[in-house]
Tab-separated table of C-alpha atoms in Angstrom:
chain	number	residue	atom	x	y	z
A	22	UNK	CA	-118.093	41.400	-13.545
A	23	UNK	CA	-115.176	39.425	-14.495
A	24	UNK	CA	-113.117	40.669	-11.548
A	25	UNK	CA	-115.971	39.467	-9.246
A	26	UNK	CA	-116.176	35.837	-11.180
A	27	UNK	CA	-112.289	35.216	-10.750
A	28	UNK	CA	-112.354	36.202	-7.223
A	29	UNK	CA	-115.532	33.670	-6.499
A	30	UNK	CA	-113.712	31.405	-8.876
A	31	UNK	CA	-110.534	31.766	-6.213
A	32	UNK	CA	-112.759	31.531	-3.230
A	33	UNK	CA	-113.987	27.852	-4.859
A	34	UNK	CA	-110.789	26.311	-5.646
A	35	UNK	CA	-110.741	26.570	-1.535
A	36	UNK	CA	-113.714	25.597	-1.002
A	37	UNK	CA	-113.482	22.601	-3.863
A	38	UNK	CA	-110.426	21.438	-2.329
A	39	UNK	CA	-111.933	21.571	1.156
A	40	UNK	CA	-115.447	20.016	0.760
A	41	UNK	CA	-114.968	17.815	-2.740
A	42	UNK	CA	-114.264	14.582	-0.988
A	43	UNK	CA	-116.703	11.741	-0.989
A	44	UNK	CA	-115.775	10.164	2.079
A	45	UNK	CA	-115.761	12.889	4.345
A	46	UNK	CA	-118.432	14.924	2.795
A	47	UNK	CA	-122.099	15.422	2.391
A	48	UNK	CA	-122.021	17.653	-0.133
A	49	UNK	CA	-123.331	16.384	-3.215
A	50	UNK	CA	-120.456	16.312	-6.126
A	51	UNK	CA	-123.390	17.260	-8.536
A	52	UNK	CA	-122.693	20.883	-7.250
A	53	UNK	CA	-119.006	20.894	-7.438
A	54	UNK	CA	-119.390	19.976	-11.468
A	55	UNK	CA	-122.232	22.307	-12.174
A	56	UNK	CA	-119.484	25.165	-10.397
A	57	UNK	CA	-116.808	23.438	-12.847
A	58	UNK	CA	-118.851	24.232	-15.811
A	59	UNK	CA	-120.034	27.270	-14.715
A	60	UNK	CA	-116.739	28.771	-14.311
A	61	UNK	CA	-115.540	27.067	-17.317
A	62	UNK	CA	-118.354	28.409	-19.664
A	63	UNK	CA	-117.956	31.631	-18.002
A	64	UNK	CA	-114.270	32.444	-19.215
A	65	UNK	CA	-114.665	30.222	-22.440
A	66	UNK	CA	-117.263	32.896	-23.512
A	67	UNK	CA	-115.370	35.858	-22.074
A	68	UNK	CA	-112.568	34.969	-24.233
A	69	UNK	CA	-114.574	34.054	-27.714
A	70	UNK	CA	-116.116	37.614	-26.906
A	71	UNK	CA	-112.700	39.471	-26.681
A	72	UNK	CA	-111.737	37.565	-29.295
A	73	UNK	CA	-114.333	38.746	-31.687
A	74	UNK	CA	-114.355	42.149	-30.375
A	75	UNK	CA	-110.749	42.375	-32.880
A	76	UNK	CA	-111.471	43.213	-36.474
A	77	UNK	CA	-109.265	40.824	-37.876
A	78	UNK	CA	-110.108	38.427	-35.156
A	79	UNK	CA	-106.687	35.731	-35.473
A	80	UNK	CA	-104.032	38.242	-36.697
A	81	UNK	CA	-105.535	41.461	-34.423
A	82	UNK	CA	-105.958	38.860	-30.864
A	83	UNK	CA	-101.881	37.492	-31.188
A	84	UNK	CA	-100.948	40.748	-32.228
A	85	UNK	CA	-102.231	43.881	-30.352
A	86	UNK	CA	-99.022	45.309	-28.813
A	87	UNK	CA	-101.148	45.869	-25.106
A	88	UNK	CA	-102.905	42.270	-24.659
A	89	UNK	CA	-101.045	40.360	-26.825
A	90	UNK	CA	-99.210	38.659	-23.894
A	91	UNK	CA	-102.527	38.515	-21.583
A	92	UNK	CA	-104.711	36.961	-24.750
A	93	UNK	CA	-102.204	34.210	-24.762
A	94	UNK	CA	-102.295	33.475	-21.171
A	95	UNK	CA	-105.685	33.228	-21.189
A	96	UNK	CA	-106.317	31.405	-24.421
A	97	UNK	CA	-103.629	28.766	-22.522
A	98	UNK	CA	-105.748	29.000	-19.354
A	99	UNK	CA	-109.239	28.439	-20.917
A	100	UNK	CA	-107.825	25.689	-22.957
A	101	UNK	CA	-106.734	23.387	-19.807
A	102	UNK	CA	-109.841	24.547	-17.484
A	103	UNK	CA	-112.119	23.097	-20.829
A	104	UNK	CA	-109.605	20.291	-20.608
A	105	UNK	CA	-110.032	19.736	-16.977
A	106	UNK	CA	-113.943	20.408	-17.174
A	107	UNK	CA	-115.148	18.683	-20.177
A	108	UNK	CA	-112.407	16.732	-22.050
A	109	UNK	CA	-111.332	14.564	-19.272
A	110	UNK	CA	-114.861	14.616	-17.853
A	111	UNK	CA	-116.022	12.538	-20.422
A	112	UNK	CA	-112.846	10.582	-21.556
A	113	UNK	CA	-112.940	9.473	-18.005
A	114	UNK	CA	-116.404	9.139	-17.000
A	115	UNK	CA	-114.983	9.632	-13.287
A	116	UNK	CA	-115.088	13.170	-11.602
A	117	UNK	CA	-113.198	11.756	-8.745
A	118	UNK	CA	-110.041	10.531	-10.883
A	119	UNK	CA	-110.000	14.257	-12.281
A	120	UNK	CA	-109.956	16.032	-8.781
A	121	UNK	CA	-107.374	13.152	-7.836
A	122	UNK	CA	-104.964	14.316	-10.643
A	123	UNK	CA	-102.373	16.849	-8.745
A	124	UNK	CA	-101.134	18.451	-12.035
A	125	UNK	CA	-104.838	19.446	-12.901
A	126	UNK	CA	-105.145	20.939	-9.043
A	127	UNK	CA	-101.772	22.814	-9.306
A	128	UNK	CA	-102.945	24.508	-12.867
A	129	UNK	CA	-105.610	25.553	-11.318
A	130	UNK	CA	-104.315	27.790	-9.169
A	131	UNK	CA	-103.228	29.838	-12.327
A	132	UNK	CA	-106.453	30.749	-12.786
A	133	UNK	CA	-105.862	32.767	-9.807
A	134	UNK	CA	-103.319	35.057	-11.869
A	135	UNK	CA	-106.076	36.713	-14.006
A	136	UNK	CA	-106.192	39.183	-11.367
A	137	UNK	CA	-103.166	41.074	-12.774
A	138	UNK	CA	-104.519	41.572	-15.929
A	139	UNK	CA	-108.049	43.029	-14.024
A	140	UNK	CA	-105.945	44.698	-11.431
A	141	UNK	CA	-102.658	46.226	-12.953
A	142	UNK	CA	-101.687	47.898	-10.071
A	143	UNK	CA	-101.308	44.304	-8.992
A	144	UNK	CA	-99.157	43.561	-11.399
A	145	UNK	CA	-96.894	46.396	-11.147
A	146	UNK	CA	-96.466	45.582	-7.635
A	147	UNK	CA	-95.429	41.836	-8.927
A	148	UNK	CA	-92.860	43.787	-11.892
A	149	UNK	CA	-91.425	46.316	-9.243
A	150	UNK	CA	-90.071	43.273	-6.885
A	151	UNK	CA	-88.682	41.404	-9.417
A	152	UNK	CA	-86.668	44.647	-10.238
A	153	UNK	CA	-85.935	45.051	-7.062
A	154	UNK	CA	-84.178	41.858	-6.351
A	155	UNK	CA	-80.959	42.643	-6.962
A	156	UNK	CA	-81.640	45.796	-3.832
A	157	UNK	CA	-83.545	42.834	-1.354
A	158	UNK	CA	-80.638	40.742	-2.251
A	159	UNK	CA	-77.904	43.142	-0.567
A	160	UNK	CA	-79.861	43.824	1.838
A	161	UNK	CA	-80.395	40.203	2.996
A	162	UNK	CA	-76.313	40.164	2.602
A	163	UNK	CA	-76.070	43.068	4.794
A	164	UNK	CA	-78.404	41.305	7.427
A	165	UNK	CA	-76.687	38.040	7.396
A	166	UNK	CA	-73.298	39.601	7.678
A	167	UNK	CA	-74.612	41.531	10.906
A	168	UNK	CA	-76.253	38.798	12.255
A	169	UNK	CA	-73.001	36.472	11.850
A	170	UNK	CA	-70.884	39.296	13.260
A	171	UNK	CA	-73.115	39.923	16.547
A	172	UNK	CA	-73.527	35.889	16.975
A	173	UNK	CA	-70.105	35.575	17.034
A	174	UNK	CA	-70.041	38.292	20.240
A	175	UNK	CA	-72.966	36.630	21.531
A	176	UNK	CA	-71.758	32.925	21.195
A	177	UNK	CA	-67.977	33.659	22.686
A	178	UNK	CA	-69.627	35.817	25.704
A	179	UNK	CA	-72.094	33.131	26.580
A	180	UNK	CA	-68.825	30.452	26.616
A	181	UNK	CA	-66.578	32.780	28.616
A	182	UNK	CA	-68.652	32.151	31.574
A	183	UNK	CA	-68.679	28.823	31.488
A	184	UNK	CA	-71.208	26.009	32.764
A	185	UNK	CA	-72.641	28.217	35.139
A	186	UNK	CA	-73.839	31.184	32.622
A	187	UNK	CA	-74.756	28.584	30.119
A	188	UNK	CA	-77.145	26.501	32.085
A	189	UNK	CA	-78.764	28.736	35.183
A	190	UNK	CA	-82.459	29.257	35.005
A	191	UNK	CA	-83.417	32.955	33.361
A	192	UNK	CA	-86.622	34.777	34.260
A	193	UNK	CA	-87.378	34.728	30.498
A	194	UNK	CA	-87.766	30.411	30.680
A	195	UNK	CA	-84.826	29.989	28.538
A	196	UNK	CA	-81.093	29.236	29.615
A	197	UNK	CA	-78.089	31.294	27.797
A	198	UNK	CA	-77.103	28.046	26.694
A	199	UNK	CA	-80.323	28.049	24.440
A	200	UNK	CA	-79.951	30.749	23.409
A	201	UNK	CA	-76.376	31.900	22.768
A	202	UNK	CA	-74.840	28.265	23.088
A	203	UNK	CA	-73.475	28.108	19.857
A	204	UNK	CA	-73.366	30.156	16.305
A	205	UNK	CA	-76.644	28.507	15.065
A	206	UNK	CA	-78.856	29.054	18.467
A	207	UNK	CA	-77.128	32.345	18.359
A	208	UNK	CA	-78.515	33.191	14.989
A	209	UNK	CA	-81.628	31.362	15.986
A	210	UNK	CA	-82.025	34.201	18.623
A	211	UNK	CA	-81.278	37.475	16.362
A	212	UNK	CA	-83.608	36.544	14.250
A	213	UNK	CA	-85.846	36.061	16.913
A	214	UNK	CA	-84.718	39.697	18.141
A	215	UNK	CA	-85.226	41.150	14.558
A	216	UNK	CA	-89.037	40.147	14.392
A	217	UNK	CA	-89.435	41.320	18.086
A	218	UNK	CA	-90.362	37.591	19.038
A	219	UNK	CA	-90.371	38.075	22.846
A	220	UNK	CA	-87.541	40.190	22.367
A	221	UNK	CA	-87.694	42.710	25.610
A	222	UNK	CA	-87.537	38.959	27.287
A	223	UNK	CA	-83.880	38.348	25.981
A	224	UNK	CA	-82.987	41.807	26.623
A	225	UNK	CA	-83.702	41.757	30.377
A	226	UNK	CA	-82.735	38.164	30.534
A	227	UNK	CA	-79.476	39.578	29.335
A	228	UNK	CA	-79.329	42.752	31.512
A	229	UNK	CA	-79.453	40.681	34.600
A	230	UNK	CA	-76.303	39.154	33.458
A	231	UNK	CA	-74.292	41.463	31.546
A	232	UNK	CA	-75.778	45.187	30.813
A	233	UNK	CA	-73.257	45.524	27.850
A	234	UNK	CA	-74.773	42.600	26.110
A	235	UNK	CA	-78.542	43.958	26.572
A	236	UNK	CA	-77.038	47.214	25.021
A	237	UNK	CA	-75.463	45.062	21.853
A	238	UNK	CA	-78.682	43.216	21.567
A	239	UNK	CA	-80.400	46.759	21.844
A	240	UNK	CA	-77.656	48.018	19.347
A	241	UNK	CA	-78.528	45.370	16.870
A	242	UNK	CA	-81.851	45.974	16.993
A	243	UNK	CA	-81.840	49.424	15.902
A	244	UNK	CA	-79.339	48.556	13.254
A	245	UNK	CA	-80.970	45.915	11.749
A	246	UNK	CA	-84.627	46.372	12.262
A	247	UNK	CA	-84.506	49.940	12.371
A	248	UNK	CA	-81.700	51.267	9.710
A	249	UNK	CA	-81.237	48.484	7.382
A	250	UNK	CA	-84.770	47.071	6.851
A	251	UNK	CA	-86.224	51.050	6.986
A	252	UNK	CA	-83.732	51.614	3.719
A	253	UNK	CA	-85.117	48.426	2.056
A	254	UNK	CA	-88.369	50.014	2.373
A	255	UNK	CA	-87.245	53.351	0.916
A	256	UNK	CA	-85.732	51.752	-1.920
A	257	UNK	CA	-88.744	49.164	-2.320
A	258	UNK	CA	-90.972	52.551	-2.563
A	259	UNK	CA	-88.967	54.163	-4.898
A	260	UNK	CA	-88.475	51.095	-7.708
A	261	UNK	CA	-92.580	50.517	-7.393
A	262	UNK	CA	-92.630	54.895	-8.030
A	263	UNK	CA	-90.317	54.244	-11.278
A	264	UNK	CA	-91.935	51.154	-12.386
A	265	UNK	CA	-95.126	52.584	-12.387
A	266	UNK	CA	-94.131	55.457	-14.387
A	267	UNK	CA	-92.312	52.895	-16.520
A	268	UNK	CA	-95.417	51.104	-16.808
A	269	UNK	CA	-97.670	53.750	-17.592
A	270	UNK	CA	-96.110	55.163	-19.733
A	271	UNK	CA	-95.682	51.934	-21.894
A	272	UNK	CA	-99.174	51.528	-21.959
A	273	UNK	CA	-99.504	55.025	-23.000
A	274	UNK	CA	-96.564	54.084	-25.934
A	275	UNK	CA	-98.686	50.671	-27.299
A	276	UNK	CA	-102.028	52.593	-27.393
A	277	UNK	CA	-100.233	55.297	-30.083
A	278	UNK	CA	-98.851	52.400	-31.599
A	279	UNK	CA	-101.953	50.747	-32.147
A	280	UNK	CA	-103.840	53.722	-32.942
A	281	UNK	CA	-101.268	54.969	-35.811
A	282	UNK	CA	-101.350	51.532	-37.235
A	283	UNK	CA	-104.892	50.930	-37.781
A	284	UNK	CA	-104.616	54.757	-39.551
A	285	UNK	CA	-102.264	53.535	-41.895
A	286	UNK	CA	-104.074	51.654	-43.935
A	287	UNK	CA	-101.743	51.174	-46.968
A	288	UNK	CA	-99.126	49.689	-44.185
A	289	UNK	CA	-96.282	52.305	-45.767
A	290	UNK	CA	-95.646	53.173	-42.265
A	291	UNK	CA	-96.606	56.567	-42.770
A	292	UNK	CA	-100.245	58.072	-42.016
A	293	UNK	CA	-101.554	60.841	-44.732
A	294	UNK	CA	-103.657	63.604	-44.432
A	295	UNK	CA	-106.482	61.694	-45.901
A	296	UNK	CA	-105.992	58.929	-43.761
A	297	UNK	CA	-105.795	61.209	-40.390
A	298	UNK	CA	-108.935	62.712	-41.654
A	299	UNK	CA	-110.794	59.607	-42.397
A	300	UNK	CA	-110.199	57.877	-38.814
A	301	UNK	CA	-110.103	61.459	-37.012
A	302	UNK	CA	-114.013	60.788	-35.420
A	303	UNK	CA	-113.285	57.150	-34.893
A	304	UNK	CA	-110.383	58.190	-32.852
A	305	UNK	CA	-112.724	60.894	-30.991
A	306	UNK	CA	-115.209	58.394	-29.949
A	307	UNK	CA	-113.129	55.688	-28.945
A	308	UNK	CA	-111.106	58.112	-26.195
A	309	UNK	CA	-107.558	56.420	-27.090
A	310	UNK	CA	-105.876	59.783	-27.427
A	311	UNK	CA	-106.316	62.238	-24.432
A	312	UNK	CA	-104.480	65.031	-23.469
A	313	UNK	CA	-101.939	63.315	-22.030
A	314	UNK	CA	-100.881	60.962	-24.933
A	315	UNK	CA	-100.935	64.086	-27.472
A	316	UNK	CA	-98.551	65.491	-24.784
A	317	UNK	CA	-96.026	62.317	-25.117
């Protein structure tokens, strides 16, 4: 249910943005600030029933080692979307200065990130490029440093021949001059090649003219396209593989961690026999140790 509310909630904002203008409009704004509070009242009471659901509501809600960071976020979230909703609503007394307010539209758009908490394989995805950086980084190194080697080729060919290369008419529409004439309309064009923009067009433009340069532009193709953006997908794949182990396996870490401590009631950081014993069908029932965390 909440999953479905945040994406409606997402598909508003769009909507809101598109259709909550007076002047262009015919929508009544009555509806847009019965959605408002709708949405608003909807994750104000989502988050007062999580935060009850703790047994020491305040310490348990800042402190739980899995949602700590996400209870937060959200208890930062709810607090500007009743801000937004309500607050200003009334201080103001004018729904049209509120939507007018940029900052309140941009935070908005946060609400959007409550998807990775619903959907974590979301958020892994999010955590395994950010570790990959440093590997997109060299790659988009390796790129440029291909793309300025070949454009210098390119660039001094296109010269060597002089007026007459430069500006006659191509099949393709486009003169050499456009698109080799210098170093940037040179790298202009291999990035144009490396999308395969109408690149087949070059090539034959190209072939006419000078079949070695048709087999460069061929060669860079399958050296940049092919090889180096092929291994930035092999090493994308793997980092999402390891961060997803990582991942799960910290999850797997905090739930044992918060299990053990609400055994040890005395806070010695040790759990007795009595203790096990006590919690042992509590544990049961609530499913937070399965064969694969007793296997950890």
């Amino acid at each position: 249910t909440a999953l479905m509310v945040v994406v409606l909630n997402a598909a508003y904002i769009g909507f809101d943005l598109d259709w909550n203008d007076p002047n262009t409009s015919n929508i009544s704004e009555t509806v847009f600030v019965v959605c408002d509070n709708l949405f608003c009242g909807f994750f104000t009471i989502e988050l007062v029933i999580r935060y009850l659901s703790y047994p020491l509501c305040t310490a348990k809600f800042f402190k739980c080692p899995v949602m700590r960071n996400w209870n937060v976020f959200d208890l930062v979230l709810v607090s500007l979307m009743v801000m937004e909703t309500w607050v200003l609503y009334f201080l103001l007394d004018d729904t049209g200065a509120i939507s007018s307010l940029s900052v309140l539209r941009l935070l908005r758009l946060l609400r959007l990130s409550k998807v990775f908490r619903l959907v974590p394989e979301l958020a892994i995805m999010v955590k395994a490029l950010f570790q990959a950086m440093m590997s997109v980084g060299s790659t988009l190194v390796l790129i440029v440093g291909l793309m300025y080697v070949f454009s210098i080729i390119f660039t001094g060919w296109a010269k060597e021949g002089g007026v007459e290369r430069l500006t006659a008419e191509r099949p393709g529409g486009m003169t050499f001059d456009e698109l080799f004439g210098n170093l940037g309309r040179s790298f202009l064009t291999l990035l144009q090649v490396l999308v395969f923009d109408d690149t087949f067009s070059i090539i034959r433009d190209a072939l006419e003219e000078a079949p070695q340069i048709a087999l460069l532009l061929i060669l860079f193709i399958y050296l940049g396209a092919f090889t180096v953006l092929n291994m930035l997908i092999g090493v994308l794949c793997e980092v999402v593989s390891q961060t997803t182990e990582k991942e799960e396996r910290g999850v797997m870490l905090a739930q044992i961690t918060e299990v053990f401590a609400s055994l040890d009631e005395d806070g010695n950081g040790f759990i007795t026999r009595s203790e096990f014993a006590e919690h042992a069908q509590l544990l049961v029932q609530s499913k937070l140790l399965d064969e694969d965390v007793a296997h950890v």
